[in-house]
Coordinates of C-alpha atoms in Angstrom, one line a residue:
M1181 CA 0.0 0.0 0.0
K1182 CA 1.5 3.3 -1.1
I1183 CA 1.4 6.0 1.6
K1184 CA 1.7 9.6 0.5
L1185 CA 3.8 11.7 3.0
E1186 CA 2.7 15.2 4.0
P1187 CA 5.0 18.1 4.8
I1188 CA 3.6 19.5 8.0
P1189 CA 3.4 16.3 10.1
L1190 CA 6.9 15.3 8.8
G1191 CA 8.2 18.8 9.7
I1192 CA 6.9 18.3 13.2
I1193 CA 8.7 14.9 13.4
V1194 CA 11.9 16.5 12.1
I1195 CA 11.7 19.3 14.8
G1196 CA 11.1 16.5 17.4
V1197 CA 14.2 14.7 16.2
L1198 CA 16.2 17.9 16.6
F1199 CA 14.8 18.5 20.0
S1200 CA 15.6 14.9 21.1
L1201 CA 19.2 15.4 19.9
Y1202 CA 19.4 18.6 21.8
L1203 CA 18.4 16.7 24.9
Q1204 CA 21.2 14.3 24.3
F1205 CA 23.7 17.2 24.6
Q1206 CA 22.3 18.1 28.0
I1207 CA 23.7 14.9 29.5
P1208 CA 27.3 15.3 30.8
E1209 CA 29.7 12.4 30.1
G1210 CA 29.3 9.6 32.7
T1211 CA 26.2 11.0 34.5
Y1212 CA 22.7 9.6 34.7
F1213 CA 19.2 10.9 35.5
S1214 CA 18.7 8.4 38.2
G1215 CA 20.4 5.8 40.3
D1216 CA 18.3 3.1 38.5
A1217 CA 19.9 3.9 35.2
A1218 CA 23.4 4.1 36.7
L1219 CA 23.1 0.5 38.1
K1220 CA 22.0 -0.8 34.7
S1221 CA 24.9 0.9 33.1
L1222 CA 27.3 -0.9 35.5
L1223 CA 25.9 -4.2 34.1
A1224 CA 26.0 -2.9 30.5
Q1225 CA 29.7 -1.8 30.9
Q1226 CA 30.5 -5.2 32.3
L1227 CA 28.8 -7.1 29.4
S1228 CA 30.4 -4.8 26.9
T1229 CA 33.8 -6.2 27.8
G1230 CA 32.7 -9.7 27.0
E1231 CA 32.3 -10.7 30.6
W1232 CA 29.1 -12.8 30.1
R1233 CA 27.7 -12.9 33.6
F1234 CA 24.7 -11.1 35.0
D1235 CA 25.8 -10.5 38.5
L1236 CA 27.8 -7.4 39.2
W1237 CA 31.6 -7.4 39.0
Q1238 CA 33.6 -8.2 42.1
P1239 CA 37.3 -7.3 42.5
T1240 CA 40.0 -9.9 43.0
E1241 CA 41.1 -8.3 46.3
A1242 CA 39.8 -10.6 49.0
W1243 CA 39.7 -7.9 51.7
V1244 CA 37.3 -5.8 49.5
R1245 CA 35.0 -8.8 49.0
N1246 CA 35.1 -9.7 52.7
L1247 CA 34.1 -6.1 53.7
W1248 CA 31.3 -6.2 51.1
Q1249 CA 30.0 -9.5 52.6
D1250 CA 30.3 -8.0 56.0
G1251 CA 27.7 -5.3 55.3
L1252 CA 29.7 -2.6 53.5
Y1253 CA 28.6 -3.4 50.0
P1254 CA 27.8 0.0 48.3
Y1255 CA 24.2 -1.2 47.3
A1256 CA 21.4 -2.7 49.2
P1257 CA 17.8 -4.0 48.5
P1258 CA 15.6 -3.1 46.8
F1259 CA 18.1 -2.1 44.2
V1260 CA 20.7 -4.9 44.6
Y1261 CA 20.3 -8.4 46.1
N1262 CA 23.0 -10.7 47.4
I1263 CA 22.2 -14.2 46.3
A1264 CA 24.8 -16.8 47.3
G1265 CA 27.6 -14.3 47.4
R1266 CA 26.6 -12.8 44.0
Y1267 CA 25.2 -9.3 43.6
Y1268 CA 22.2 -8.9 41.2
I1269 CA 20.5 -5.6 40.3
T1270 CA 16.7 -5.9 40.7
F1271 CA 16.1 -4.7 37.1
P1272 CA 15.8 -7.2 34.1
F1273 CA 19.1 -8.1 32.5
T1274 CA 17.6 -7.5 29.0
F1275 CA 18.1 -3.8 28.6
P1276 CA 21.8 -3.7 29.7
L1277 CA 22.3 -6.7 27.4
I1278 CA 21.1 -5.1 24.3
T1279 CA 22.7 -1.7 25.0
A1280 CA 26.1 -3.3 25.9
P1281 CA 27.2 -3.6 22.2
F1282 CA 26.5 0.1 21.7
Y1283 CA 28.6 0.9 24.7
A1284 CA 31.4 -1.1 23.3
L1285 CA 31.2 0.7 20.0
F1286 CA 30.5 4.3 21.0
G1287 CA 31.2 4.5 24.8
F1288 CA 28.9 6.3 27.1
R1289 CA 26.9 7.9 24.4
G1290 CA 26.1 4.5 22.9
L1291 CA 24.0 3.7 25.9
Y1292 CA 21.4 6.3 24.8
L1293 CA 21.0 5.1 21.2
V1294 CA 18.3 2.5 22.0
P1295 CA 16.0 4.9 24.0
L1296 CA 16.5 7.6 21.4
V1297 CA 15.8 5.4 18.3
A1298 CA 12.9 3.7 20.2
T1299 CA 11.3 7.1 20.8
W1300 CA 11.6 8.0 17.1
A1301 CA 10.0 4.6 16.3
I1302 CA 7.0 5.5 18.4
W1303 CA 6.5 8.7 16.5
G1304 CA 7.0 7.0 13.1
T1305 CA 4.6 4.2 14.0
F1306 CA 1.9 6.7 15.1
Y1307 CA 2.4 8.8 11.9
L1308 CA 2.2 5.8 9.6
T1309 CA -0.9 4.5 11.4
C1310 CA -2.6 7.9 10.9
K1311 CA -1.7 7.8 7.2
R1312 CA -2.9 4.3 6.7
L1313 CA -6.2 5.1 8.3
K1314 CA -6.5 8.3 6.3
V1315 CA -6.4 10.7 9.3
S1316 CA -6.2 14.3 8.1
A1317 CA -2.9 16.1 8.1
F1318 CA -4.4 18.6 10.6
H1319 CA -5.4 16.0 13.1
T1320 CA -2.2 14.1 12.6
S1321 CA -0.2 17.3 13.3
I1322 CA -2.2 17.9 16.5
A1323 CA -1.5 14.3 17.6
L1324 CA 2.3 14.5 16.9
I1325 CA 2.6 17.8 18.7
S1326 CA 0.9 16.2 21.7
L1327 CA 3.0 13.1 21.5
I1328 CA 6.4 14.8 21.0
F1329 CA 6.2 18.1 22.8
A1330 CA 3.2 18.1 25.1
S1331 CA 3.9 14.7 26.9
H1332 CA 6.8 13.5 28.9
L1333 CA 7.5 10.7 26.5
T1334 CA 10.3 12.5 24.6
L1335 CA 12.2 13.3 27.8
Y1336 CA 12.7 9.6 28.3
S1337 CA 14.7 9.4 25.1
A1338 CA 17.4 11.3 27.1
M1339 CA 17.4 8.9 30.0
Y1340 CA 19.1 5.5 30.1
W1341 CA 15.9 3.7 30.8
E1342 CA 14.1 0.9 29.0
H1343 CA 10.6 2.5 29.0
S1344 CA 11.0 4.0 25.5
L1345 CA 11.9 0.6 24.0
A1346 CA 9.1 -1.2 25.8
V1347 CA 6.5 1.4 24.7
A1348 CA 7.8 1.2 21.1
L1349 CA 7.3 -2.6 21.0
C1350 CA 3.9 -2.5 22.8
F1351 CA 2.5 0.4 20.8
T1352 CA 3.5 -1.2 17.5
G1353 CA 1.6 -4.3 18.4
M1354 CA -1.4 -2.5 19.8
A1355 CA -1.6 -0.2 16.7
M1356 CA -1.9 -3.4 14.6
L1357 CA -4.6 -4.8 16.9
L1358 CA -6.7 -1.7 17.8
M1359 CA -6.3 0.6 14.9
I1360 CA -5.2 -1.1 11.8
G1361 CA -7.1 -4.3 12.7
Y1362 CA -10.4 -2.3 13.1
P1363 CA -13.1 -3.3 12.2
S1364 CA -12.3 -6.5 10.3
G1365 CA -9.8 -8.0 12.8
L1366 CA -6.2 -9.2 12.3
S1367 CA -5.0 -11.8 9.9
K1368 CA -3.1 -14.7 11.4
P1369 CA 0.4 -13.4 10.5
S1370 CA -0.6 -9.9 11.8
A1371 CA -2.0 -11.5 15.0
L1372 CA 1.3 -13.4 15.5
V1373 CA 3.4 -10.3 15.1
S1374 CA 1.1 -8.1 17.1
G1375 CA 1.0 -10.5 20.1
G1376 CA 4.7 -11.2 19.9
L1377 CA 5.6 -7.5 20.1
I1378 CA 3.3 -6.9 23.0
G1379 CA 4.7 -9.9 24.8
L1380 CA 8.3 -8.9 24.0
S1381 CA 7.7 -5.5 25.8
A1382 CA 7.4 -7.5 29.1
W1383 CA 11.0 -8.5 28.7
F1384 CA 12.0 -5.0 29.5
R1385 CA 9.3 -3.6 31.9
P1386 CA 7.3 -5.7 34.4
E1387 CA 4.3 -3.5 34.2
F1388 CA 3.7 -4.7 30.7
L1389 CA 2.7 -8.0 32.1
S1390 CA -0.4 -6.0 33.1
M1391 CA -0.9 -5.1 29.4
V1392 CA -0.6 -8.7 28.4
A1393 CA -3.2 -9.7 31.0
T1394 CA -5.5 -6.7 30.0
L1395 CA -5.5 -7.5 26.3
S1396 CA -5.9 -11.2 26.9
A1397 CA -9.0 -10.5 29.0
L1398 CA -10.5 -8.1 26.4
V1399 CA -9.9 -10.6 23.6
I1400 CA -11.6 -13.3 25.6
I1401 CA -14.5 -11.0 26.5
A1402 CA -14.8 -10.0 22.8
A1403 CA -15.1 -13.7 21.9
L1404 CA -17.9 -14.1 24.5
A1405 CA -19.6 -10.9 23.3
K1406 CA -19.5 -12.3 19.7
R1407 CA -21.6 -15.3 21.0
N1408 CA -24.0 -12.9 22.7
F1409 CA -22.8 -13.9 26.2
L1410 CA -22.6 -10.3 27.4
N1411 CA -25.5 -8.1 26.6
L1412 CA -23.6 -5.3 28.5
F1413 CA -21.7 -4.5 25.3
N1414 CA -24.8 -3.9 23.3
K1415 CA -26.0 -1.4 26.0
F1416 CA -22.8 0.6 25.6
N1417 CA -22.8 0.4 21.8
L1418 CA -19.7 -1.8 21.9
K1419 CA -21.2 -4.8 20.1
S1420 CA -18.6 -4.5 17.4
I1421 CA -15.8 -5.2 19.9
H1422 CA -15.9 -8.8 18.6
Y1423 CA -13.3 -7.7 15.9
L1424 CA -10.7 -8.3 18.6
A1425 CA -11.6 -12.0 18.7
K1426 CA -10.5 -12.7 15.2
N1427 CA -7.5 -15.1 15.3
K1428 CA -7.6 -14.8 19.1
E1429 CA -5.8 -18.1 19.6
T1430 CA -2.8 -16.9 17.5
F1431 CA -2.7 -13.5 19.2
I1432 CA -2.9 -14.8 22.8
A1433 CA -0.5 -17.6 22.1
S1434 CA 2.1 -15.4 20.7
M1435 CA 1.9 -13.1 23.7
F1436 CA 2.1 -15.9 26.1
V1437 CA 5.0 -17.6 24.3
A1438 CA 7.0 -14.4 24.3
V1439 CA 6.4 -13.9 28.1
S1440 CA 7.1 -17.6 28.8
L1441 CA 10.4 -17.4 27.1
F1442 CA 11.3 -14.4 29.3
F1443 CA 10.4 -16.4 32.4
V1444 CA 12.6 -19.3 31.2
A1445 CA 15.5 -16.8 30.6
N1446 CA 15.0 -15.5 34.1
K1447 CA 15.2 -19.0 35.5
L1448 CA 18.4 -19.6 33.6
V1449 CA 20.0 -16.4 34.8
Y1450 CA 18.7 -16.0 38.3
G1451 CA 17.1 -19.3 39.2
L1452 CA 13.8 -17.4 39.6
F1453 CA 11.1 -17.4 36.9
L1454 CA 10.1 -13.8 37.7
G1455 CA 13.7 -12.6 38.0
M1456 CA 15.0 -10.4 40.8
H1457 CA 11.7 -8.5 40.6
A1458 CA 10.1 -11.5 42.3
V1459 CA 12.3 -11.0 45.4
E1460 CA 11.0 -7.4 45.6
I1461 CA 7.4 -8.2 45.1
V1462 CA 7.0 -11.7 46.7
E1463 CA 9.2 -11.0 49.8
E1464 CA 6.9 -10.5 52.8
F1465 CA 3.9 -10.6 50.4
S1466 CA 0.6 -9.7 51.9
W1467 CA -2.7 -9.2 50.0
T1468 CA -3.9 -6.6 52.4
R1469 CA -0.7 -4.6 52.0
R1470 CA -0.6 -5.1 48.3
L1471 CA -4.1 -4.0 47.7
A1472 CA -3.7 -1.0 50.0
E1473 CA -0.5 0.1 48.1
A1474 CA -2.2 -0.6 44.8
W1475 CA -5.1 1.7 45.7
G1476 CA -2.7 4.5 46.8
N1477 CA -0.6 4.0 43.6
F1478 CA -3.8 4.2 41.4
Q1479 CA -4.9 7.4 43.0
E1480 CA -1.5 9.1 42.7
L1481 CA -0.8 7.9 39.2
S1482 CA -4.3 9.0 38.0
V1483 CA -3.8 12.5 39.3
V1484 CA -0.2 13.0 38.3
G1485 CA -0.9 11.5 34.8
F1486 CA -3.2 14.5 34.0
E1487 CA -0.6 16.9 35.4
Y1488 CA 2.1 15.8 33.0
F1489 CA -0.1 14.9 30.1
P1490 CA -2.9 17.6 30.1
I1491 CA -4.3 16.5 26.7
A1492 CA -5.8 13.5 28.6
F1493 CA -8.4 15.9 30.0
F1494 CA -10.1 16.0 26.6
P1495 CA -10.9 12.3 26.4
L1496 CA -12.1 12.5 30.0
L1497 CA -14.4 15.4 29.2
Y1498 CA -15.7 13.5 26.1
L1499 CA -16.4 10.4 28.2
L1500 CA -18.2 12.5 30.8
L1501 CA -20.2 14.1 28.1
Y1502 CA -21.2 10.7 26.7
G1503 CA -22.2 9.4 30.2
L1504 CA -24.2 12.6 30.9
K1505 CA -26.1 12.4 27.7
R1506 CA -27.0 8.7 28.4
L1507 CA -28.2 9.7 31.8
E1508 CA -30.1 12.6 30.5
A1509 CA -31.9 10.3 28.1
K1510 CA -33.2 8.4 31.1
L1511 CA -33.4 11.2 33.6
N1512 CA -34.1 14.9 33.3
L1513 CA -31.3 17.5 33.4
K1514 CA -32.2 18.7 36.9
I1515 CA -31.7 15.3 38.4
V1516 CA -28.4 14.8 36.7
T1517 CA -27.2 18.3 37.9
L1518 CA -28.3 17.5 41.5
G1519 CA -26.4 14.2 41.2
I1520 CA -23.2 15.9 40.1
I1521 CA -23.5 18.5 43.0
G1522 CA -24.1 15.6 45.4
L1523 CA -20.9 13.8 44.2
L1524 CA -18.9 17.0 44.6
I1525 CA -20.2 17.4 48.2
A1526 CA -19.5 13.8 49.0
A1527 CA -15.9 14.1 47.7
A1528 CA -15.4 17.3 49.8
G1529 CA -16.8 15.5 52.8
Y1530 CA -14.4 12.5 52.2
L1531 CA -11.4 14.8 52.0
F1532 CA -12.4 16.6 55.1
L1533 CA -12.9 13.4 57.1
T1534 CA -9.7 11.8 55.9
G1535 CA -7.3 14.8 55.7
G1536 CA -9.0 17.5 57.7
S1537 CA -9.6 21.1 56.6
A1538 CA -6.1 21.7 55.4
E1539 CA -6.3 18.9 52.8
L1540 CA -9.8 20.1 51.8
K1541 CA -8.5 23.7 51.3
T1542 CA -5.6 22.4 49.2
A1543 CA -7.9 20.3 47.0
I1544 CA -10.3 23.3 46.5
K1545 CA -7.4 25.5 45.4
Q1546 CA -6.0 22.9 43.1
Y1547 CA -9.1 21.5 41.5
S1548 CA -11.9 24.1 41.8
L1549 CA -10.9 25.9 38.6
P1550 CA -10.5 22.8 36.4
I1551 CA -13.8 21.4 37.7
L1552 CA -15.6 24.7 37.0
I1553 CA -14.1 24.8 33.5
A1554 CA -15.1 21.2 32.9
I1555 CA -18.7 21.9 34.0
A1556 CA -18.9 24.9 31.7
W1557 CA -17.5 22.8 28.8
L1558 CA -20.0 20.0 29.4
Y1559 CA -22.8 22.5 29.5
V1560 CA -21.8 24.1 26.2
F1561 CA -21.5 20.7 24.5
R1562 CA -24.6 19.2 26.0
K1563 CA -26.6 19.6 22.8
I1564 CA -24.2 17.9 20.3
E1565 CA -24.5 14.3 19.2
V1566 CA -21.8 12.1 20.8
K1567 CA -20.4 9.1 19.0
F1568 CA -18.8 6.4 21.0
D1569 CA -17.5 3.4 18.9
A1570 CA -15.9 0.1 19.9
R1571 CA -12.4 1.2 19.2
I1572 CA -12.3 4.1 21.6
G1573 CA -14.4 2.2 24.1
V1574 CA -11.7 -0.5 24.1
I1575 CA -8.9 2.0 24.6
Y1576 CA -10.8 3.5 27.6
L1577 CA -11.0 0.0 29.1
I1578 CA -7.3 -0.6 28.4
C1579 CA -6.3 2.6 30.2
V1580 CA -8.3 1.7 33.3
M1581 CA -7.5 -2.0 33.4
F1582 CA -3.8 -1.5 32.6
T1583 CA -3.3 1.2 35.3
A1584 CA -5.1 -1.0 37.9
G1585 CA -3.0 -4.0 37.0
A1586 CA 0.3 -2.1 36.9
C1587 CA -0.5 -0.6 40.4
L1588 CA -1.0 -4.1 41.7
L1589 CA 2.3 -5.3 40.3
L1590 CA 4.4 -2.3 41.4
D1591 CA 6.1 -2.2 44.7
S1592 CA 6.4 1.2 46.4
G1593 CA 9.6 1.6 48.3
A1594 CA 9.3 3.3 51.7
D1595 CA 12.1 5.7 50.6
E1596 CA 10.5 6.8 47.4
I1597 CA 9.3 10.4 47.0
A1598 CA 6.6 9.2 44.6
V1599 CA 5.3 6.1 42.8
G1600 CA 8.2 5.3 40.5
G1601 CA 10.8 7.3 42.5
K1602 CA 12.8 10.0 40.7
Q1603 CA 11.2 10.6 37.3
W1604 CA 9.6 13.2 35.1
G1605 CA 6.0 12.3 34.9
P1606 CA 4.6 8.9 35.7
R1607 CA 6.9 6.5 33.8
Y1608 CA 4.7 3.5 34.5
L1609 CA 1.9 5.0 32.3
L1610 CA 4.1 6.0 29.3
S1611 CA 2.5 3.2 27.3
L1612 CA -0.9 4.9 27.5
I1613 CA 0.3 8.2 26.0
P1614 CA 0.0 7.1 22.3
L1615 CA -3.4 5.5 23.0
V1616 CA -4.8 8.6 24.7
T1617 CA -3.4 10.8 21.9
W1618 CA -5.2 8.5 19.4
I1619 CA -8.6 8.7 21.0
T1620 CA -8.2 12.5 21.4
I1621 CA -8.0 13.0 17.6
E1622 CA -10.7 10.4 17.0
E1623 CA -13.1 12.3 19.3
L1624 CA -12.0 15.6 17.8
N1625 CA -13.0 14.2 14.4
F1626 CA -16.4 13.0 15.8
I1627 CA -17.2 16.5 17.0
K1628 CA -16.2 17.9 13.6
D1629 CA -18.5 15.5 11.7
R1630 CA -21.5 15.7 14.1
S1631 CA -21.7 19.3 15.2
G1632 CA -21.6 22.9 13.8
P1633 CA -18.5 25.1 13.3
L1634 CA -18.9 26.7 16.7
F1635 CA -18.4 23.5 18.6
R1636 CA -15.6 22.5 16.4
Y1637 CA -13.7 25.7 17.1
I1638 CA -14.3 25.5 20.8
S1639 CA -13.0 21.9 20.8
I1640 CA -9.9 23.0 18.9
F1641 CA -9.4 25.9 21.2
T1642 CA -9.6 23.4 24.2
I1643 CA -7.0 21.2 22.5
V1644 CA -4.7 24.2 21.9
V1645 CA -4.9 25.3 25.5
L1646 CA -4.1 21.8 26.8
L1647 CA -1.3 21.5 24.3
A1648 CA 0.2 24.8 25.5
I1649 CA 0.0 23.7 29.1
G1650 CA 1.7 20.3 28.2
I1651 CA 4.4 22.0 26.1
H1652 CA 5.3 24.3 29.0
K1653 CA 5.3 21.5 31.5
N1654 CA 7.4 19.0 29.5
T1655 CA 9.3 20.7 26.7
Y1656 CA 10.3 23.8 28.9
L1657 CA 10.2 22.7 32.5
G1658 CA 11.1 19.1 31.7
T1659 CA 14.2 20.2 29.9
L1660 CA 15.2 22.4 32.8
A1661 CA 14.6 19.5 35.2
L1662 CA 16.8 17.2 33.0
Q1663 CA 19.6 19.7 33.0
K1664 CA 19.4 20.2 36.8
A1665 CA 19.3 16.5 37.5
H1666 CA 22.7 16.0 35.8
Q1667 CA 24.5 19.1 37.2
G1668 CA 25.3 17.9 40.7
V1669 CA 27.3 14.8 39.7
P1670 CA 30.2 15.7 37.4
P1671 CA 32.2 17.9 39.8
A1672 CA 32.2 15.0 42.3
T1673 CA 33.2 12.3 39.8
Q1674 CA 36.0 14.5 38.5
L1675 CA 37.4 15.0 42.0
L1676 CA 37.1 11.3 42.8
G1677 CA 38.8 10.4 39.5
E1678 CA 41.7 12.7 40.2
T1679 CA 42.4 11.7 43.9
P1680 CA 45.0 9.0 44.4
E1681 CA 42.9 7.2 47.0
R1682 CA 41.2 4.1 45.6
V1683 CA 38.8 3.6 48.6
I1684 CA 35.6 5.7 48.5
A1685 CA 33.1 5.4 51.3
V1686 CA 29.6 6.8 50.9
S1687 CA 26.9 7.6 53.5
H1688 CA 24.1 6.3 51.4
Q1689 CA 23.8 3.9 48.4
Y1690 CA 22.1 6.7 46.3
A1691 CA 25.5 8.4 46.2
A1692 CA 27.3 5.3 45.1
Q1693 CA 24.7 4.6 42.4
L1694 CA 25.6 7.8 40.5
L1695 CA 29.3 8.1 41.4
E1696 CA 30.6 4.6 40.7
P1697 CA 29.7 4.0 37.0
P1698 CA 32.2 6.5 35.5
L1699 CA 34.9 5.2 37.9
R1700 CA 34.1 1.5 37.5
G1701 CA 37.1 -0.7 38.2
K1702 CA 39.3 2.2 39.2
K1703 CA 37.9 2.8 42.8
F1704 CA 36.5 0.6 45.5
F1705 CA 33.2 1.8 46.9
F1706 CA 31.9 1.0 50.4
R1707 CA 28.6 2.0 52.1
A1708 CA 29.4 3.4 55.5
E1709 CA 26.3 4.9 57.0
T1710 CA 27.5 5.2 60.6
S1711 CA 30.7 5.8 62.5
N1712 CA 30.8 2.1 63.3
D1713 CA 30.9 1.3 59.6
L1714 CA 33.8 3.7 59.2
V1715 CA 35.7 2.1 62.0
K1716 CA 35.1 -1.4 60.5
L1717 CA 36.4 -0.1 57.1
S1718 CA 39.4 1.6 58.7
K1719 CA 40.5 -1.5 60.7
V1720 CA 40.9 -3.4 57.4
L1721 CA 42.6 -0.5 55.7
V1722 CA 45.2 -0.5 58.5
E1723 CA 45.9 -4.1 57.8
Q1724 CA 46.4 -3.2 54.1
N1725 CA 48.8 -0.4 55.1
Q1726 CA 46.4 2.3 53.9
D1727 CA 45.8 5.4 55.9
H1728 CA 43.7 7.6 53.7
F1729 CA 40.3 7.3 51.9
I1730 CA 37.5 9.6 50.7
Y1731 CA 34.1 9.9 52.4
V1732 CA 31.2 11.2 50.4
C1733 CA 27.9 12.4 52.1
Y1734 CA 24.6 12.0 50.3
P1735 CA 23.0 15.5 50.7
Y1736 CA 19.4 14.5 51.0
R1737 CA 19.8 12.1 54.0
K1738 CA 21.4 12.4 57.4
C1739 CA 25.2 12.0 57.2
Q1740 CA 26.2 10.9 60.7
P1741 CA 30.0 10.5 60.9
P1742 CA 31.1 14.1 60.2
E1743 CA 28.7 15.2 63.0
D1744 CA 29.6 12.4 65.4
S1745 CA 31.9 12.6 68.4
Q1746 CA 35.6 12.0 67.8
N1747 CA 35.4 9.3 70.5
N1748 CA 33.2 7.2 68.2
L1749 CA 35.8 7.5 65.4
Q1750 CA 38.6 5.8 67.5
F1751 CA 39.6 2.2 67.5
T1752 CA 42.3 -0.1 68.6
K1753 CA 44.2 -2.6 66.5
G1754 CA 46.3 -4.9 68.6
E1755 CA 48.0 -2.7 71.1
Q1756 CA 47.8 0.4 68.9
R1757 CA 45.2 3.1 69.0
F1758 CA 43.9 4.9 66.0
Q1759 CA 41.8 8.0 65.3
I1760 CA 39.8 8.7 62.1
E1761 CA 40.0 12.3 61.1
L1762 CA 37.6 13.8 58.6
S1763 CA 38.8 16.9 56.8
N1764 CA 36.2 18.8 54.8
L1765 CA 37.3 19.2 51.2
G1766 CA 34.1 21.2 50.4
Q1767 CA 31.0 20.6 48.3
F1768 CA 31.6 19.3 44.8
G1769 CA 28.4 19.5 42.8
K1770 CA 25.7 18.4 45.3
Y1771 CA 28.0 16.2 47.4
P1772 CA 29.9 17.3 50.6
I1773 CA 33.2 15.4 50.4
Y1774 CA 35.7 14.6 53.2
E1775 CA 39.2 13.3 53.2
A1776 CA 39.6 10.6 55.9
S1777 CA 42.9 10.1 57.6
I1778 CA 43.7 7.2 59.9
K1779 CA 46.2 8.4 62.4
Q1780 CA 47.7 7.3 65.7
P1781 CA 47.1 9.9 68.4
L1782 CA 50.3 11.5 69.8

């Protein structure tokens, strides 16, 4: 099938490519956005040398390995686990494995090739899907602006994270199933490829197991609906959902085979079918705790998702409009209005009872204006005809079901500032951005076809405002945040690289995560959170005839030893008495750094 290319959408993609390349130049050599990425880079560096093992490198020096086993290893759960004397990062081995060759070829910059190209692939897949389905250049352009500049997806092209690759694989498979396959369904070869790509995405991100489960459930429900099992779908005008059931066996089997092969690979590498993530999730498992955390995760991700991807408000408004019109058909407008007021009062009462007046005031300040604007928008559009077909209905279901499933799978660390830790926008929901963008332009097209020019212009104006908010949030503020995240590390790594001391002690594993990768193999890192840890380290250094090392404080957690009494930094070795003295070298980047000297008191 010949596809005619159009200049404006292609121009937007070209600008997006230039912007993504600009983001690459904001990353200083050897630094990473987060500690997660830095740990994966350690494994990628190791694999790039031809050392085909998936536990982290250990030095030949026995005294270093003994101190690590004795509690001074620089990393700890839930980031790294010690299994039978081997240290495994909690993240899947797959992403470091496929990026390792690029590190071997191009060095540090090579690590970012996969996230960058995967992001471009998402844009290309979206554009080609729009062309194949004859979406107008205007609507395609709106979608691409939303995808590239008004969402947080592009920023992840400049982070050494596997999200972009997983989204590219999953979205390509879902575009085949939900968009290209509508309304006749997929052929067997297409079902095989579509399911395989979606299943393959779970090799890189565990939350995509939720997508596999979600799509499997929907395909099975579609098969039941085709047999008139579920009258519910007729009520919601979703009877044509049965297109998902065509070649369902091939589609589901290909997904499950891909996922099963991943489990087998995990068993071979770790001895656990679910990989190291199983230790994180299954350890001290409790359904009560898991469900409580999942509900909290769902609430947080739902709110934050709209903050970082404002265009999602448009499909939400459209869904509310559809629901209100169905209610209005059965009830009069006054009853519907009273019901909405009642819901708002109930929500305010719930906030007051659970969080007190302070939380209620905060919620009113934060949400009152958007709610009033939404009510006004719904009132203006109440007279138009609302179309709601199977394809967008399925995508709404996917968004809710996937989010719920992902929240159930994800483990929230007690030390995390938000669900997902340090990030820009909810990274666990990145796979929904292309889908939400798609239904936005679908609904915009419905309004154009089924209402007058006034409603079309108002809807376009709504989209433009949401795009402007999203561009400011992600393209402008997101770029500044990306720059800031990398600024505090290079001065510290430069100093550590120049000092003759090979022993580096850190007050928290978060410091080691970002500082070790550019110094891998050149320095020995130890986690010494307390004065007792420093004493333990110093005793061994005395045995090795070493009397100096570097101590790095992590700035966002308490750093005890420099503030501790000198008496707690004394120890005896045999008949000799020693004192650890910490000399402040200053703050390098964001890290306070000390030179530690082991001396015998006069």
